[in-house]
Coordinates of C-alpha atoms in Angstrom, one line a residue:
M1 CA -10.7 28.7 17.1
N2 CA -6.9 28.3 16.8
K3 CA -5.6 30.6 19.2
T4 CA -2.1 29.4 19.4
L5 CA -0.4 31.2 16.4
N6 CA -0.6 34.8 17.8
I7 CA 0.9 33.5 21.1
L8 CA 3.7 31.8 19.0
L9 CA 4.3 35.0 17.2
G10 CA 4.5 37.2 20.1
L11 CA 6.6 34.8 22.1
L12 CA 9.0 34.4 19.0
T13 CA 9.4 37.9 18.6
A14 CA 10.0 38.5 22.4
A15 CA 12.7 35.8 21.9
L16 CA 14.4 37.3 18.9
L17 CA 14.7 40.8 20.8
A18 CA 16.2 39.2 23.5
S19 CA 18.8 37.5 21.3
C20 CA 19.7 40.5 19.5
G21 CA 20.3 42.2 22.7
G22 CA 21.9 39.4 24.4
G23 CA 24.0 37.4 22.0
G24 CA 25.3 39.6 19.1
G25 CA 27.3 42.5 20.7
D26 CA 30.3 42.9 22.9
A27 CA 29.8 41.0 26.1
G28 CA 32.2 43.6 28.0
T29 CA 35.6 42.6 29.1
S30 CA 36.6 39.1 27.4
P31 CA 37.1 36.3 29.4
F32 CA 40.1 35.4 27.4
T33 CA 43.3 36.7 27.6
G34 CA 46.1 37.8 25.3
D35 CA 46.5 40.1 22.3
P36 CA 44.9 39.0 19.0
N37 CA 47.8 40.8 17.2
G38 CA 50.3 39.8 19.5
G39 CA 52.1 36.2 19.9
S40 CA 49.9 34.9 22.2
D41 CA 46.5 32.8 21.3
P42 CA 43.8 34.6 19.9
T43 CA 40.8 34.9 22.4
A44 CA 37.2 35.5 21.6
A45 CA 35.3 38.3 22.8
R46 CA 32.1 38.0 20.6
L47 CA 29.7 35.2 20.0
T48 CA 26.7 35.3 17.7
L49 CA 24.0 32.4 16.7
L50 CA 22.1 32.2 13.4
L51 CA 19.6 30.4 12.3
N52 CA 18.8 29.3 8.9
A53 CA 14.6 29.5 9.5
T54 CA 12.6 30.9 12.1
S55 CA 10.0 28.4 11.7
I56 CA 9.6 24.8 10.8
N57 CA 7.0 22.3 10.3
N58 CA 6.2 19.7 12.6
S59 CA 6.5 16.8 9.9
G60 CA 9.5 15.8 11.4
A61 CA 11.7 16.1 8.4
A62 CA 12.3 19.6 8.7
T63 CA 15.4 20.8 10.5
V64 CA 16.7 24.0 11.7
T65 CA 20.9 24.8 11.1
A66 CA 22.2 26.9 13.8
T67 CA 25.5 28.8 13.2
A68 CA 27.7 30.1 16.0
T69 CA 30.7 32.3 15.0
A70 CA 33.2 33.5 17.5
A71 CA 35.2 36.3 16.9
T72 CA 37.7 39.1 18.4
S73 CA 36.2 42.4 19.4
A74 CA 37.3 43.9 16.1
G75 CA 35.3 41.3 14.6
Q76 CA 38.0 39.0 13.4
A77 CA 36.9 35.3 13.2
L78 CA 38.9 32.9 15.3
S79 CA 39.2 29.0 14.9
G80 CA 39.7 26.6 17.5
I81 CA 37.4 28.1 19.9
P82 CA 35.1 25.6 21.9
I83 CA 31.5 25.8 21.3
T84 CA 28.7 23.9 23.3
F85 CA 25.1 24.1 21.8
S86 CA 21.8 23.1 23.8
V87 CA 18.3 23.2 23.0
D88 CA 15.1 23.1 25.0
N89 CA 11.3 22.0 24.9
G90 CA 12.2 18.7 23.6
A91 CA 14.3 19.3 20.6
T92 CA 17.5 17.2 19.6
F93 CA 20.6 18.4 17.7
T94 CA 23.8 16.9 16.1
Q95 CA 26.8 19.3 16.3
S96 CA 29.6 19.5 13.5
T97 CA 32.5 19.9 15.6
A98 CA 33.2 21.0 19.3
T99 CA 35.4 23.9 18.0
T100 CA 35.3 26.6 15.5
G101 CA 37.0 26.1 12.1
T102 CA 39.0 28.2 10.1
N103 CA 35.8 30.6 9.5
G104 CA 35.3 31.2 13.2
Q105 CA 32.1 29.0 12.7
S106 CA 30.6 25.7 14.5
T107 CA 27.3 24.2 13.3
A108 CA 24.5 22.5 14.7
V109 CA 21.5 20.7 13.3
V110 CA 18.6 20.8 15.3
S111 CA 15.3 18.9 15.1
I112 CA 12.0 18.5 16.8
G113 CA 12.6 15.3 18.4
A114 CA 9.6 13.2 19.4
D115 CA 7.2 16.1 20.3
P116 CA 5.3 17.1 17.3
S117 CA 3.4 19.8 19.2
N118 CA 3.5 23.4 18.1
R119 CA 6.0 25.4 20.2
V120 CA 8.7 27.4 20.5
I121 CA 12.2 26.3 20.5
T122 CA 15.4 27.9 21.9
V123 CA 18.8 27.2 20.6
R124 CA 21.8 28.4 22.5
A125 CA 25.4 28.6 22.0
T126 CA 28.2 28.9 24.7
S127 CA 31.8 29.3 25.0
G128 CA 33.1 30.1 28.1
S129 CA 31.0 33.2 29.9
L130 CA 29.9 34.1 26.2
S131 CA 26.7 32.9 25.2
A132 CA 24.0 33.8 22.5
S133 CA 20.7 32.3 21.7
A134 CA 18.0 32.2 18.9
P135 CA 14.5 30.8 18.7
F136 CA 12.2 29.1 16.2
A137 CA 9.0 28.0 16.0
V138 CA 7.4 24.7 15.5
T139 CA 4.1 25.0 13.5
G140 CA 1.9 22.9 11.6
A141 CA -0.4 21.1 14.2
A142 CA -4.2 21.3 13.5
L143 CA -7.2 20.2 15.6
S144 CA -10.9 19.9 14.3
G145 CA -14.1 19.0 15.8
T146 CA -17.3 18.3 14.9
T147 CA -20.4 18.1 17.2
I148 CA -22.7 14.9 17.1
P149 CA -25.1 16.7 17.3
A150 CA -25.0 20.6 17.4
I151 CA -28.3 20.5 19.0
V152 CA -28.7 18.8 22.4
A153 CA -31.7 18.7 24.5
P154 CA -31.4 19.8 28.4
G155 CA -29.9 16.4 30.4
S156 CA -29.7 14.3 27.4
T157 CA -27.1 11.6 27.1
G158 CA -25.0 10.1 24.5
N159 CA -23.8 13.3 22.7
K160 CA -20.3 14.0 21.8
V161 CA -17.5 16.1 20.2
D162 CA -15.4 14.4 17.8
F163 CA -11.7 16.1 17.7
R164 CA -8.9 15.2 15.3
L165 CA -5.1 16.4 15.7
V166 CA -2.8 16.1 12.7
N167 CA 0.3 17.4 11.9
A168 CA 1.2 19.6 8.9
N169 CA 1.0 16.9 6.3
G170 CA -2.3 15.7 7.7
A171 CA -1.1 12.8 9.2
A172 CA -2.5 11.9 12.5
M173 CA -1.0 13.0 15.4
I174 CA -1.0 9.9 17.9
G175 CA -0.7 9.6 21.6
Q176 CA -0.9 13.2 22.2
T177 CA -2.7 14.5 25.8
I178 CA -5.6 16.4 24.7
T179 CA -7.9 18.5 27.3
I180 CA -11.3 19.2 27.1
V181 CA -12.9 22.2 28.9
A182 CA -16.7 22.1 28.6
G183 CA -17.8 25.0 31.1
S184 CA -20.1 23.6 33.9
L185 CA -19.5 20.2 32.8
G186 CA -15.7 20.7 34.0
T187 CA -12.4 19.5 32.6
T188 CA -11.4 16.0 30.9
T189 CA -8.3 15.0 29.7
G190 CA -7.6 12.2 27.2
T191 CA -5.1 10.9 24.7
T192 CA -5.6 11.2 20.9
G193 CA -5.9 7.5 19.0
V194 CA -4.4 5.8 16.1
N195 CA -6.0 8.4 13.8
G196 CA -5.0 11.1 15.9
E197 CA -9.1 11.3 17.2
Y198 CA -10.6 11.6 20.4
S199 CA -14.2 11.6 20.9
Y200 CA -15.6 13.7 24.0
A201 CA -18.8 12.3 25.2
Y202 CA -21.0 13.9 27.7
T203 CA -24.1 14.6 29.1
A204 CA -25.9 17.9 28.2
P205 CA -26.2 20.7 31.0
A206 CA -29.8 21.0 32.5
A207 CA -29.6 25.0 31.5
T208 CA -30.4 25.8 28.1
G209 CA -28.1 27.8 26.0
P210 CA -24.7 27.7 24.3
L211 CA -22.1 25.2 25.7
D212 CA -18.6 26.0 24.3
V213 CA -16.1 22.6 24.2
T214 CA -12.7 23.5 24.1
A215 CA -10.4 21.1 23.3
T216 CA -6.2 22.0 23.4
A217 CA -3.7 19.3 21.8
G218 CA -0.6 19.5 20.3
G219 CA -0.1 23.4 21.3
V220 CA -3.2 24.0 19.2
S221 CA -7.1 25.0 20.5
N222 CA -10.6 24.4 19.0
T223 CA -14.0 25.4 20.3
Q224 CA -16.9 23.8 19.0
T225 CA -20.3 25.7 20.4
V226 CA -22.8 23.2 21.3
T227 CA -26.7 24.6 21.4
V228 CA -28.6 23.3 24.4
Q229 CA -32.5 23.9 23.9
S230 CA -35.6 22.1 23.7
S231 CA -36.2 20.2 20.4
G232 CA -38.1 22.1 17.8
S233 CA -35.3 24.8 17.1
S234 CA -32.2 24.8 15.2
P235 CA -29.1 26.8 14.3
P236 CA -29.6 29.7 12.0
S237 CA -30.1 29.0 8.6
A238 CA -26.9 28.9 6.2
V239 CA -26.5 32.5 4.6
G240 CA -25.7 33.1 1.0
T241 CA -25.8 31.4 -2.3
I242 CA -23.4 28.3 -2.5
Q243 CA -20.9 28.5 -5.4
S244 CA -19.1 25.7 -5.0
A245 CA -19.6 22.2 -2.9
S246 CA -17.1 19.4 -2.8
V247 CA -16.4 16.5 -0.7
S248 CA -13.0 14.8 -0.4
A249 CA -11.7 11.7 1.5
N250 CA -8.1 11.1 2.7
P251 CA -6.9 8.5 2.5
S252 CA -8.7 7.5 -0.8
V253 CA -7.7 4.0 -0.2
V254 CA -8.4 2.4 3.3
S255 CA -8.4 -1.0 4.4
T256 CA -11.0 -3.0 6.0
N257 CA -11.8 -3.5 9.6
T258 CA -11.7 -6.4 12.0
A259 CA -12.8 -6.3 15.8
T260 CA -9.7 -5.2 16.6
T261 CA -8.9 -2.3 14.0
N262 CA -10.3 1.0 13.4
N263 CA -9.0 2.1 9.9
R264 CA -10.9 5.1 8.5
T265 CA -10.9 7.6 5.9
E266 CA -11.3 11.3 7.0
V267 CA -14.3 12.9 4.9
R268 CA -14.4 16.6 4.5
A269 CA -17.2 18.6 2.8
L270 CA -16.5 22.3 1.7
F271 CA -18.8 25.0 0.8
V272 CA -18.0 28.3 -0.4
G273 CA -20.2 31.4 -1.7
L274 CA -19.1 34.5 -3.9
N275 CA -15.8 35.6 -3.7
N276 CA -14.9 32.3 -2.7
L277 CA -16.0 33.2 0.8
P278 CA -16.9 30.0 3.2
I279 CA -20.5 29.6 4.2
R280 CA -21.2 28.7 7.7
N281 CA -24.3 26.7 9.1
V282 CA -24.7 24.4 5.8
R283 CA -26.6 21.2 6.7
V284 CA -24.9 17.8 5.5
R285 CA -25.5 14.4 5.8
F286 CA -23.2 12.0 4.7
R287 CA -24.0 8.5 2.8
A288 CA -22.1 5.8 1.5
E289 CA -23.1 3.7 -1.7
D290 CA -21.9 1.1 -4.2
L291 CA -21.5 2.1 -7.8
A292 CA -25.1 1.0 -8.5
G293 CA -26.1 3.8 -5.9
N294 CA -27.6 1.2 -3.2
L295 CA -26.2 2.2 0.6
L296 CA -23.2 0.2 1.2
P297 CA -24.3 -3.1 3.1
D298 CA -21.3 -2.2 6.0
G299 CA -19.2 0.5 7.0
S300 CA -20.7 3.6 9.2
F301 CA -19.6 7.3 9.8
S302 CA -18.7 8.4 12.8
T303 CA -21.4 11.1 12.8
A304 CA -23.9 8.2 11.9
D305 CA -26.8 9.8 10.3
N306 CA -26.7 13.1 12.0
L307 CA -26.7 16.1 10.3
V308 CA -23.2 17.8 10.4
Y309 CA -22.9 21.6 9.9
S310 CA -20.2 23.8 8.3
D311 CA -18.0 25.8 10.4
A312 CA -17.0 29.3 9.9
S313 CA -14.4 27.9 7.4
G314 CA -17.4 26.5 5.6
I315 CA -16.0 23.0 6.3
A316 CA -18.1 19.9 7.8
T317 CA -15.9 16.8 8.6
T318 CA -16.7 13.1 9.5
A319 CA -14.6 9.9 9.1
F320 CA -15.8 6.8 7.3
V321 CA -15.0 3.5 8.8
P322 CA -15.5 0.5 6.8
G323 CA -16.7 -2.6 7.6
A324 CA -14.9 -6.4 6.7
R325 CA -16.0 -6.1 2.9
S326 CA -13.3 -4.8 0.5
S327 CA -14.4 -3.0 -2.7
P328 CA -13.5 -2.7 -6.2
T329 CA -11.4 -0.1 -7.6
N330 CA -13.2 3.4 -6.5
G331 CA -16.0 1.2 -5.8
V332 CA -17.2 3.0 -2.7
I333 CA -19.5 6.6 -3.3
I334 CA -19.1 9.0 -0.4
R335 CA -21.9 11.2 -0.8
A336 CA -22.4 14.4 1.2
C337 CA -26.4 15.7 0.8
Y338 CA -26.6 19.5 1.8
S339 CA -28.8 22.4 2.3
A340 CA -29.2 25.6 3.8
I341 CA -31.9 24.5 6.3
D342 CA -32.7 21.3 8.2
F343 CA -33.6 18.0 6.0
A344 CA -34.3 14.5 6.5
T345 CA -32.4 12.1 4.7
C346 CA -29.8 11.9 1.9
T347 CA -30.4 9.7 -1.3
P348 CA -28.6 9.3 -4.6
T349 CA -31.2 11.5 -6.2
A350 CA -30.8 14.3 -3.7
P351 CA -31.0 17.9 -5.5
L352 CA -28.1 19.2 -3.7
S353 CA -25.1 16.7 -3.2
A354 CA -21.6 16.2 -4.0
T355 CA -19.6 13.0 -4.2
T356 CA -16.0 11.4 -4.1
T357 CA -15.0 7.8 -4.4
I358 CA -12.9 5.7 -2.5
T359 CA -11.8 2.1 -2.4
V360 CA -12.0 -0.1 0.4
A361 CA -9.2 -2.6 0.3
A362 CA -7.7 -5.2 2.8
E363 CA -7.9 -8.7 1.3
P364 CA -5.6 -9.3 -1.4
L365 CA -8.1 -9.4 -4.7
S366 CA -6.3 -10.8 -7.6
V367 CA -3.5 -13.1 -8.6
S368 CA -1.6 -13.0 -11.7
I369 CA 1.1 -15.5 -13.1
G370 CA 3.7 -14.7 -15.9
S371 CA 7.1 -15.6 -17.2
N372 CA 9.8 -14.9 -19.6
N373 CA 11.5 -16.7 -23.0
V374 CA 14.2 -18.1 -20.7
I375 CA 14.8 -21.8 -20.7
I376 CA 17.5 -23.0 -17.6
S377 CA 19.5 -26.0 -17.6
G378 CA 19.2 -27.6 -14.4
P379 CA 21.8 -29.4 -12.1
S380 CA 24.6 -31.6 -13.8
N381 CA 22.4 -30.4 -17.4
L382 CA 20.0 -33.2 -17.0
T383 CA 16.9 -31.1 -16.5
Y384 CA 15.2 -27.9 -17.8
R385 CA 13.7 -25.4 -15.6
R386 CA 11.3 -22.7 -16.1
E387 CA 10.5 -19.7 -13.7
F388 CA 7.5 -17.8 -13.2
V389 CA 6.2 -14.7 -11.4
V390 CA 3.5 -14.3 -9.1
L391 CA 1.8 -11.0 -8.5
V392 CA -0.6 -10.4 -5.9
V393 CA -2.6 -7.0 -5.3
D394 CA -5.8 -5.4 -3.5
A395 CA -8.6 -3.8 -4.9
S396 CA -6.6 -0.6 -5.8
G397 CA -3.9 -2.3 -7.5
R398 CA -1.1 -1.9 -4.6
A399 CA 1.2 -5.0 -3.9
K400 CA -0.1 -7.4 -1.0
G401 CA 3.1 -8.9 0.7
N402 CA 3.2 -11.9 3.1
V403 CA 0.3 -13.9 0.8
D404 CA 0.8 -17.5 0.6
I405 CA 0.9 -19.0 -2.2
V406 CA 0.1 -22.5 -3.2
P407 CA 1.4 -23.4 -6.5
S408 CA 0.2 -26.8 -8.4
I409 CA 0.7 -28.4 -11.8
D410 CA -1.4 -30.6 -14.0
L411 CA 0.0 -32.4 -17.0
E412 CA -3.3 -32.4 -19.3
R413 CA -1.7 -33.8 -22.3
Y414 CA 1.1 -35.8 -23.8
Y415 CA 2.5 -36.3 -27.3
K416 CA 3.8 -39.0 -29.2
G417 CA 6.5 -38.6 -31.9
Q418 CA 10.1 -37.7 -32.8
Y419 CA 12.5 -35.5 -34.1
V420 CA 14.3 -35.4 -37.6
R421 CA 16.9 -33.8 -38.9
G422 CA 16.5 -30.7 -41.5
A423 CA 18.4 -27.5 -41.3
T424 CA 17.6 -28.0 -37.6
W425 CA 15.7 -30.6 -35.6
F426 CA 11.9 -30.5 -36.2
K427 CA 9.3 -32.9 -35.0
G428 CA 8.4 -35.0 -38.0
Y429 CA 9.0 -38.8 -39.5
V430 CA 11.3 -40.2 -42.3
V431 CA 9.7 -40.5 -45.6
N432 CA 12.6 -42.1 -47.3
P433 CA 15.7 -43.0 -45.6
N434 CA 17.4 -43.7 -48.8
T435 CA 17.8 -40.1 -50.2
T436 CA 20.7 -37.8 -49.2
P437 CA 19.9 -36.1 -47.3
P438 CA 17.0 -38.5 -46.2
Q439 CA 13.8 -37.2 -47.2
N440 CA 11.8 -36.1 -43.8
A441 CA 8.3 -34.9 -43.5
A442 CA 7.0 -32.4 -40.6
H443 CA 4.5 -34.0 -38.1
P444 CA 3.6 -32.2 -34.5
G445 CA 2.9 -35.6 -33.1
I446 CA 0.2 -37.4 -31.7
E447 CA -1.9 -35.7 -29.1
C448 CA -3.1 -37.7 -26.1
F449 CA -5.1 -37.0 -22.6
N450 CA -3.7 -38.0 -19.6
E451 CA -4.4 -41.2 -19.1
D452 CA -5.2 -40.4 -15.0
I453 CA -8.7 -39.2 -15.4
N454 CA -9.1 -38.4 -12.0
R455 CA -5.8 -37.7 -11.1
N456 CA -5.4 -39.8 -8.3
A457 CA -2.3 -41.7 -9.5
V458 CA -3.9 -44.9 -9.2
N459 CA -4.6 -47.2 -12.1
E460 CA -8.0 -47.6 -12.2
S461 CA -10.1 -49.8 -14.5
G462 CA -10.5 -48.4 -18.0
E463 CA -7.7 -45.6 -17.6
D464 CA -4.3 -47.4 -19.1
I465 CA -5.9 -47.2 -22.6
N466 CA -2.4 -48.5 -24.2
R467 CA -2.4 -51.4 -22.0
N468 CA 1.3 -51.1 -20.7
A469 CA 0.3 -51.6 -17.1
A470 CA 1.4 -47.6 -16.4
L471 CA -0.2 -44.6 -16.6
E472 CA 1.2 -41.8 -19.0
P473 CA 2.4 -39.4 -18.4
R474 CA 3.4 -40.1 -14.9
K475 CA 2.8 -37.4 -12.2
S476 CA 6.8 -37.0 -11.4
D477 CA 7.7 -35.8 -15.0
V478 CA 7.5 -32.6 -13.8
A479 CA 7.9 -30.9 -10.4
I480 CA 6.6 -27.3 -9.4
S481 CA 8.0 -25.5 -6.3
I482 CA 8.0 -21.9 -4.9
V483 CA 11.3 -20.1 -4.3
G484 CA 11.6 -19.0 -0.7
N485 CA 9.1 -18.8 2.2
G486 CA 6.0 -19.4 0.0
K487 CA 4.8 -16.1 0.6
T488 CA 4.8 -12.8 -1.7
D489 CA 7.4 -10.4 -0.8
D490 CA 6.8 -6.7 -0.2
N491 CA 6.4 -6.2 -4.0
G492 CA 3.5 -8.7 -3.8
A493 CA 5.7 -10.9 -5.9
A494 CA 6.6 -14.6 -5.5
K495 CA 8.6 -16.7 -7.7
V496 CA 7.6 -20.2 -8.8
V497 CA 9.8 -22.7 -10.8
I498 CA 8.9 -25.9 -12.7
E499 CA 11.3 -28.5 -13.6
Y500 CA 11.6 -31.6 -16.0
P501 CA 14.1 -34.0 -17.2
Q502 CA 15.4 -33.2 -20.7
N503 CA 14.3 -36.1 -22.6
V504 CA 10.6 -34.8 -21.5
G505 CA 11.1 -31.4 -23.2
S506 CA 8.2 -30.4 -25.9
W507 CA 6.5 -33.5 -25.1
L508 CA 3.8 -32.5 -22.5
R509 CA 1.6 -29.7 -22.1
V510 CA 0.9 -28.4 -18.8
K511 CA -1.2 -26.4 -16.8
I512 CA 0.2 -24.3 -13.7
L513 CA -2.4 -23.4 -11.0
I514 CA -1.5 -20.6 -8.7
A515 CA -3.8 -20.1 -5.7
A516 CA -3.5 -17.2 -3.2
T517 CA -4.8 -17.8 0.1
G518 CA -7.4 -15.2 1.7
V519 CA -8.0 -13.9 -1.5
S520 CA -11.8 -12.9 -2.0
G521 CA -13.7 -13.0 -5.4
T522 CA -13.1 -14.8 -8.6
E523 CA -9.4 -13.7 -9.1
G524 CA -7.9 -15.7 -6.5
R525 CA -6.5 -18.2 -8.9
A526 CA -4.4 -17.9 -11.9
T527 CA -3.4 -20.4 -14.6
W528 CA -0.5 -20.6 -17.2
T529 CA -0.7 -23.4 -19.9
E530 CA 2.3 -24.5 -22.2
I531 CA 3.9 -27.1 -24.3
L532 CA 7.2 -27.9 -22.0
P533 CA 9.5 -25.5 -24.2
V534 CA 13.0 -26.7 -25.2
P535 CA 16.2 -24.5 -25.9
I536 CA 16.8 -23.1 -29.1
D537 CA 20.4 -24.2 -29.1
A538 CA 19.3 -27.9 -28.7
I539 CA 17.3 -27.4 -31.8
S540 CA 19.7 -26.0 -33.9
A541 CA 22.7 -28.2 -32.8
A542 CA 24.4 -31.0 -34.7
A543 CA 24.0 -33.4 -32.2
A544 CA 20.6 -35.4 -31.5
P545 CA 18.7 -33.7 -28.6
A546 CA 18.0 -35.3 -25.4
F547 CA 14.3 -35.2 -26.4
I548 CA 14.6 -36.6 -29.9
V549 CA 12.3 -39.4 -29.2
S550 CA 8.9 -39.1 -27.0
P551 CA 9.4 -40.7 -23.7
Y552 CA 5.6 -41.8 -24.3
G553 CA 6.0 -43.2 -27.8
V554 CA 6.4 -42.8 -31.3
A555 CA 3.4 -44.3 -32.9
I556 CA 2.2 -41.9 -35.6
F557 CA -0.7 -44.1 -38.0
N558 CA -3.2 -46.5 -37.0
E559 CA -1.8 -50.1 -36.9
D560 CA -2.3 -53.6 -35.9
V561 CA -0.8 -54.1 -32.2
T562 CA -0.2 -57.0 -30.0
Y563 CA -0.2 -55.5 -26.4
P564 CA 1.9 -56.9 -23.6
D565 CA -0.7 -59.2 -22.2
G566 CA -0.8 -61.1 -25.8
L567 CA -4.1 -59.1 -26.9
F568 CA -4.1 -58.8 -30.5
V569 CA -6.1 -55.6 -32.0
T570 CA -6.2 -54.4 -35.6
N571 CA -6.3 -50.8 -36.4
V572 CA -4.9 -49.6 -33.0
A573 CA -5.4 -45.8 -32.7
P574 CA -2.0 -43.9 -31.7
C575 CA -2.7 -42.9 -28.2
Q576 CA -3.9 -46.5 -27.7
N577 CA -0.3 -48.0 -28.9
P578 CA 1.7 -48.8 -26.2
R579 CA 5.0 -48.2 -28.2

């Protein structure tokens, strides 16, 4: 049970009464001299303190504004009166000005400091011998507990009670001192972990009967009662008809684990009956499944396969700790099977169960590449550049930063041909040069496969099909690089650039391959294929473009060819033509 709220309210009420009596009225003879209506400096006879809130939550974002007002005995606000603030119980503050302003006020903004525990903080304002104080409460810490198991045999070992401490936003309160008092077993002190958790392990006492295990941390307490008795009996059955059974997991996306991590999601099953009243002692078993209903191969629950009993709030809790494998989006089903009495197993076909889904994600899962329609002129206007964005996400679609990106490019095909002039420059050939303007016909050029079949940049037998003693295209005709440190940024993005000489534009078809290291599954690579584009203004300009003639030749039709080595061949295919 949470016993702290009543204590806090009592302390707060008492402190407020004390504040009203000691800080708001005439303090007696003023320690300041002078007549407020005369020619000497005005003096303060009264100091009051007002807070804009009597309680704030312990999330760390909320603050309280304290306003001190200095006045004469007649109530006239005084400026220039020095004010000193102070706070207790680990709080901190910042003060606006050291003296009161024209409204007779000085303010301080108070925060809870590094301590997120529930407590009462007192703010005090002092000016000379005058002082005023006012309290406010810090609330929001919550401590829950789960007995594993709820019934233990006398003298048995391996029993535990799991406690978890969270703040007002449900976030773990880490590194908080927790004290466990367990009857004849004495007192144990520990510290909450990275998930706000603390597991109290104990050996059951020899005597039978109820064993109250009370934990106190963060200014709140929680008592879990364990039944020590011989096997064959169980707690009372759940009473009432369950009108609603639900299960939730927070967070719904949880990272995978390694040998040194303990990532987990908190699972809560809630059972309510008529008039939305909670039902106690509902038996629950938790199970993790894949989307096909199969038992998840890795991952475990903090309660293992034990029965968990709902508490007075109708809540049964556990935590799911993933293994090393990631899942598809919403690819893990958390099932809570339940009954009013004890039962043995939880299965997908259980008549009474509630489910929710989570995503287990740690490794980047998917890589994409995309671009725009912009072509950039390189340094000295000798090259063209194209920029691409690479995006890496995990199974839930969240951006994955700091992932190594390895780009590569393959020159799949090259083209022979030329541009001719019409209304604009276009790929084609001259039909009749004697007309005005010359008669031209469109032709996309001849498509040829990369001669370097195995891409090892070595001219091997049978590869140089045009017999010009070189492999086309040259690997260096296009360069690819990644901007920055070679990793994705916090948005999961990285920029890749390709650069090529302007005369190569439109005469190569390239395939960009992006590989992301550490990506599991089939989506760890992404490709982009395009014919190297050229700027529209180069096509429409009157001057001939740099790429007017393909660097790989202009042969269009089959013809007789004499090769550089003297071999004469008739009716040579265009890609086998060295010109």
